[in-house]
């Protein structure tokens, strides 16, 4: 575990330790609306208007220069929040401490965004490598996707959740430790798609999008499997 990793784990433990099961995960006050009280929910940071392809800030909502110069393999990115305090803590709380109530909360936050988009045919959670899945015991993206596709406001009846469609066939280094070019190389050949997506409109659900290298690589594989369109549905977008 890297120093940063241990720090993250440590700071998450502090947040979670402050909370009893019925209490708000952020401020610890008693809450009927667990996992977050109403004031904490209303103070979560808003995502600035962004590029429709990658969700990086773009004042008029136009396609950003990066996406114009190098169009990414995915078509659209929708995100609920910026990856900033305290959303970052919530994401880590789900991932490293198994606070599954947050998976429901994230799905609830994504539902209205997703309801405004054209329907998709298939929702695929970002897969974890089997070794990572065994360590963690669950895939946070799959947990959110399961709850989101169970939400009738967020999907059409023909939308399918395909939990096993994509898999990681190679273990990769943590992207956070790598420079941009290294991130692209690190994820190359990391995914496989087990189903024929012929003409399908696909949504990939992930908790965090940083450079988009991992999501781009998966979108490439899904398009090779026939996907007509790939959108990213993201809980939190890194804006730096
Ligand atoms: Zn609170
Ligand atoms: Zn862009």
Short mmCIF file of C-alpha atoms and ligand atoms in Angstrom, two decimals:
data_model
loop_
_atom_site.label_atom_id
_atom_site.label_comp_id
_atom_site.label_asym_id
_atom_site.label_seq_id
_atom_site.Cartn_x
_atom_site.Cartn_y
_atom_site.Cartn_z
CA UNK A 1 0.00 0.00 0.00
CA UNK A 2 1.43 3.38 -1.01
CA UNK A 3 1.70 6.27 1.41
CA UNK A 4 -1.16 8.04 -0.35
CA UNK A 5 -3.23 4.87 -0.20
CA UNK A 6 -2.68 4.50 3.54
CA UNK A 7 -3.54 8.15 4.06
CA UNK A 8 -6.78 7.72 2.11
CA UNK A 9 -7.70 4.64 4.10
CA UNK A 10 -6.88 6.43 7.32
CA UNK A 11 -8.95 9.53 6.51
CA UNK A 12 -11.88 7.35 5.41
CA UNK A 13 -11.75 5.40 8.62
CA UNK A 14 -12.05 8.67 10.52
CA UNK A 15 -15.13 9.73 8.58
CA UNK A 16 -16.82 6.39 8.98
CA UNK A 17 -15.85 5.95 12.62
CA UNK A 18 -17.68 9.19 13.43
CA UNK A 19 -20.93 7.74 12.19
CA UNK A 20 -23.34 5.30 13.75
CA UNK A 21 -25.54 3.33 11.37
CA UNK A 22 -28.39 5.87 11.42
CA UNK A 23 -26.12 8.90 11.35
CA UNK A 24 -25.06 11.11 8.49
CA UNK A 25 -21.77 9.79 7.12
CA UNK A 26 -20.32 13.27 6.81
CA UNK A 27 -21.36 15.27 9.88
CA UNK A 28 -22.45 12.46 12.22
CA UNK A 29 -25.79 14.09 13.07
CA UNK A 30 -28.82 11.86 13.44
CA UNK A 31 -30.52 11.53 10.07
CA UNK A 32 -33.68 9.85 8.87
CA UNK A 33 -32.27 10.16 5.38
CA UNK A 34 -29.13 8.08 5.89
CA UNK A 35 -26.47 7.90 4.55
CA UNK A 36 -26.42 11.73 4.39
CA UNK A 37 -28.50 14.32 6.24
CA UNK A 38 -30.44 16.88 4.20
CA UNK A 39 -28.06 19.82 4.89
CA UNK A 40 -25.00 17.73 3.89
CA UNK A 41 -26.77 16.60 0.71
CA UNK A 42 -27.56 20.17 -0.23
CA UNK A 43 -23.95 21.25 0.31
CA UNK A 44 -22.38 18.71 -2.04
CA UNK A 45 -20.42 20.58 -4.73
CA UNK A 46 -22.06 21.09 -8.12
CA UNK A 47 -20.40 19.99 -11.32
CA UNK A 48 -19.76 22.99 -13.58
CA UNK A 49 -21.21 22.95 -17.08
CA UNK A 50 -19.04 20.67 -19.15
CA UNK A 51 -17.99 19.21 -22.46
CA UNK A 52 -20.63 16.70 -23.59
CA UNK A 53 -17.94 14.18 -24.55
CA UNK A 54 -15.71 14.19 -21.46
CA UNK A 55 -17.52 16.36 -18.84
CA UNK A 56 -14.50 18.61 -18.27
CA UNK A 57 -15.59 22.23 -17.62
CA UNK A 58 -16.60 24.04 -20.78
CA UNK A 59 -18.39 27.37 -20.14
CA UNK A 60 -20.95 27.16 -22.96
CA UNK A 61 -21.34 23.41 -22.84
CA UNK A 62 -19.45 23.05 -26.12
CA UNK A 63 -17.14 20.15 -27.04
CA UNK A 64 -13.76 20.97 -25.47
CA UNK A 65 -10.51 21.48 -27.37
CA UNK A 66 -9.04 18.20 -26.16
CA UNK A 67 -12.02 16.20 -27.48
CA UNK A 68 -11.97 18.16 -30.77
CA UNK A 69 -8.28 17.40 -31.31
CA UNK A 70 -8.45 13.79 -30.10
CA UNK A 71 -12.06 12.54 -30.10
CA UNK A 72 -12.32 9.92 -27.35
CA UNK A 73 -13.75 6.46 -28.12
CA UNK A 74 -16.85 7.19 -25.98
CA UNK A 75 -19.61 9.55 -27.19
CA UNK A 76 -20.92 11.21 -24.03
CA UNK A 77 -20.09 11.54 -20.33
CA UNK A 78 -22.63 12.31 -17.63
CA UNK A 79 -21.42 12.87 -14.09
CA UNK A 80 -23.21 13.69 -10.86
CA UNK A 81 -20.51 15.61 -8.97
CA UNK A 82 -16.92 16.80 -9.20
CA UNK A 83 -14.44 14.45 -7.50
CA UNK A 84 -13.77 16.86 -4.67
CA UNK A 85 -14.36 17.03 -0.93
CA UNK A 86 -16.59 15.55 0.44
CA UNK A 87 -17.69 13.44 -2.55
CA UNK A 88 -14.20 11.90 -2.70
CA UNK A 89 -14.63 10.65 0.87
CA UNK A 90 -18.02 9.17 0.10
CA UNK A 91 -16.66 7.34 -2.94
CA UNK A 92 -13.80 5.90 -0.86
CA UNK A 93 -16.21 5.00 1.92
CA UNK A 94 -18.19 2.85 -0.49
CA UNK A 95 -15.13 1.34 -2.15
CA UNK A 96 -12.88 0.62 0.80
CA UNK A 97 -15.35 0.31 3.66
CA UNK A 98 -18.28 -1.32 1.92
CA UNK A 99 -20.82 1.37 2.86
CA UNK A 100 -23.37 0.01 0.41
CA UNK A 101 -26.02 2.58 1.41
CA UNK A 102 -23.85 4.94 -0.64
CA UNK A 103 -24.34 2.81 -3.75
CA UNK A 104 -28.09 3.50 -3.42
CA UNK A 105 -27.45 7.18 -2.83
CA UNK A 106 -25.17 7.45 -5.90
CA UNK A 107 -27.74 5.62 -8.03
CA UNK A 108 -30.41 8.06 -6.82
CA UNK A 109 -28.19 11.00 -7.79
CA UNK A 110 -27.53 9.58 -11.27
CA UNK A 111 -31.16 8.65 -11.99
CA UNK A 112 -32.41 12.14 -12.99
CA UNK A 113 -29.34 12.78 -15.20
CA UNK A 114 -29.77 9.49 -16.95
CA UNK A 115 -33.53 9.92 -17.35
CA UNK A 116 -32.93 13.01 -19.47
CA UNK A 117 -30.75 11.18 -21.96
CA UNK A 118 -31.83 9.05 -24.87
CA UNK A 119 -32.47 5.53 -23.73
CA UNK A 120 -29.63 3.06 -23.76
CA UNK A 121 -29.99 -0.64 -24.44
CA UNK A 122 -27.34 -2.02 -22.12
CA UNK A 123 -25.71 -0.80 -18.90
CA UNK A 124 -22.27 -2.27 -18.22
CA UNK A 125 -20.43 -1.58 -14.97
CA UNK A 126 -16.68 -0.94 -15.18
CA UNK A 127 -15.29 -4.40 -14.42
CA UNK A 128 -12.73 -5.14 -11.71
CA UNK A 129 -9.99 -7.68 -12.21
CA UNK A 130 -11.05 -10.98 -10.55
CA UNK A 131 -8.18 -10.70 -8.07
CA UNK A 132 -9.27 -7.19 -7.05
CA UNK A 133 -12.89 -8.36 -6.82
CA UNK A 134 -11.83 -11.20 -4.51
CA UNK A 135 -9.93 -8.73 -2.28
CA UNK A 136 -12.79 -6.21 -2.07
CA UNK A 137 -15.70 -8.63 -2.12
CA UNK A 138 -17.82 -6.46 -4.41
CA UNK A 139 -17.56 -4.22 -7.44
CA UNK A 140 -18.75 -0.75 -6.46
CA UNK A 141 -19.69 0.10 -10.06
CA UNK A 142 -21.82 -3.04 -10.32
CA UNK A 143 -23.55 -2.22 -7.02
CA UNK A 144 -24.45 1.27 -8.25
CA UNK A 145 -25.54 -0.04 -11.68
CA UNK A 146 -27.74 -2.67 -10.09
CA UNK A 147 -29.55 -0.04 -8.03
CA UNK A 148 -29.79 2.43 -10.90
CA UNK A 149 -31.27 -0.03 -13.37
CA UNK A 150 -33.73 -1.08 -10.67
CA UNK A 151 -34.99 2.52 -10.63
CA UNK A 152 -37.95 2.76 -13.03
CA UNK A 153 -37.42 6.51 -13.51
CA UNK A 154 -33.95 5.93 -14.89
CA UNK A 155 -34.49 3.46 -17.67
CA UNK A 156 -36.74 2.16 -20.35
CA UNK A 157 -38.13 -1.36 -20.00
CA UNK A 158 -35.72 -2.63 -22.64
CA UNK A 159 -32.59 -1.45 -20.86
CA UNK A 160 -30.62 -4.47 -19.71
CA UNK A 161 -28.00 -4.63 -17.01
CA UNK A 162 -25.14 -6.76 -18.30
CA UNK A 163 -22.99 -7.44 -15.24
CA UNK A 164 -20.76 -10.00 -16.93
CA UNK A 165 -20.49 -8.48 -20.41
CA UNK A 166 -17.11 -6.85 -19.89
CA UNK A 167 -14.16 -8.24 -17.97
CA UNK A 168 -10.61 -7.31 -17.12
CA UNK A 169 -8.26 -9.83 -18.63
CA UNK A 170 -5.06 -8.24 -17.40
CA UNK A 171 -4.14 -6.72 -14.05
CA UNK A 172 -3.11 -3.08 -14.37
CA UNK A 173 -1.17 -0.72 -12.13
CA UNK A 174 -3.24 1.88 -10.22
CA UNK A 175 -3.79 4.68 -12.74
CA UNK A 176 -3.34 7.33 -10.04
CA UNK A 177 0.40 6.58 -9.86
CA UNK A 178 1.00 7.12 -13.58
CA UNK A 179 1.47 10.01 -16.03
CA UNK A 180 -1.09 10.40 -18.84
CA UNK A 181 0.85 8.53 -21.56
CA UNK A 182 1.64 5.73 -19.11
CA UNK A 183 -2.06 5.49 -18.21
CA UNK A 184 -2.96 4.85 -21.84
CA UNK A 185 -0.30 2.12 -22.11
CA UNK A 186 -1.25 0.66 -18.73
CA UNK A 187 -4.86 -0.08 -19.72
CA UNK A 188 -4.20 -1.15 -23.31
CA UNK A 189 -5.53 -4.68 -23.84
CA UNK A 190 -6.96 -4.77 -20.30
CA UNK A 191 -10.56 -5.53 -21.28
CA UNK A 192 -12.60 -8.12 -23.11
CA UNK A 193 -16.26 -8.11 -24.07
CA UNK A 194 -18.11 -11.43 -23.93
CA UNK A 195 -21.27 -10.50 -25.80
CA UNK A 196 -22.18 -9.29 -29.26
CA UNK A 197 -23.30 -5.68 -28.87
CA UNK A 198 -24.35 -5.35 -32.52
CA UNK A 199 -25.90 -1.87 -32.81
CA UNK A 200 -26.54 -1.46 -29.08
CA UNK A 201 -26.43 1.84 -27.25
CA UNK A 202 -24.29 1.15 -24.20
CA UNK A 203 -23.79 3.02 -20.93
CA UNK A 204 -20.68 2.27 -18.88
CA UNK A 205 -21.11 2.98 -15.20
CA UNK A 206 -18.07 3.90 -13.11
CA UNK A 207 -17.56 5.62 -9.78
CA UNK A 208 -14.75 7.99 -10.75
CA UNK A 209 -13.44 9.32 -14.07
CA UNK A 210 -9.97 10.82 -13.97
CA UNK A 211 -8.21 11.13 -17.34
CA UNK A 212 -10.73 8.95 -19.13
CA UNK A 213 -7.98 6.55 -20.28
CA UNK A 214 -9.60 3.49 -18.69
CA UNK A 215 -13.10 4.41 -19.88
CA UNK A 216 -11.70 5.14 -23.35
CA UNK A 217 -10.05 1.73 -23.56
CA UNK A 218 -13.24 -0.03 -22.46
CA UNK A 219 -15.32 2.01 -24.95
CA UNK A 220 -12.93 0.91 -27.73
CA UNK A 221 -13.46 -2.74 -26.83
CA UNK A 222 -17.25 -2.30 -26.64
CA UNK A 223 -17.32 -0.62 -30.04
CA UNK A 224 -15.23 -3.46 -31.47
CA UNK A 225 -17.94 -5.77 -30.07
CA UNK A 226 -20.50 -3.81 -32.11
CA UNK A 227 -21.71 -1.03 -29.77
CA UNK A 228 -23.19 1.81 -31.83
CA UNK A 229 -22.70 4.31 -29.05
CA UNK A 230 -21.01 4.34 -25.65
CA UNK A 231 -21.86 6.81 -22.89
CA UNK A 232 -20.16 7.07 -19.52
CA UNK A 233 -22.30 7.40 -16.41
CA UNK A 234 -20.02 8.59 -13.66
CA UNK A 235 -20.54 9.41 -10.00
CA UNK A 236 -17.63 11.82 -9.66
CA UNK A 237 -15.46 13.53 -12.30
CA UNK A 238 -11.93 14.71 -11.52
CA UNK A 239 -11.66 18.27 -12.80
CA UNK A 240 -7.88 18.79 -12.63
ZN1 LIG B 1 -24.71 15.61 7.61
ZN1 LIG B 2 -14.09 17.11 -23.83
#
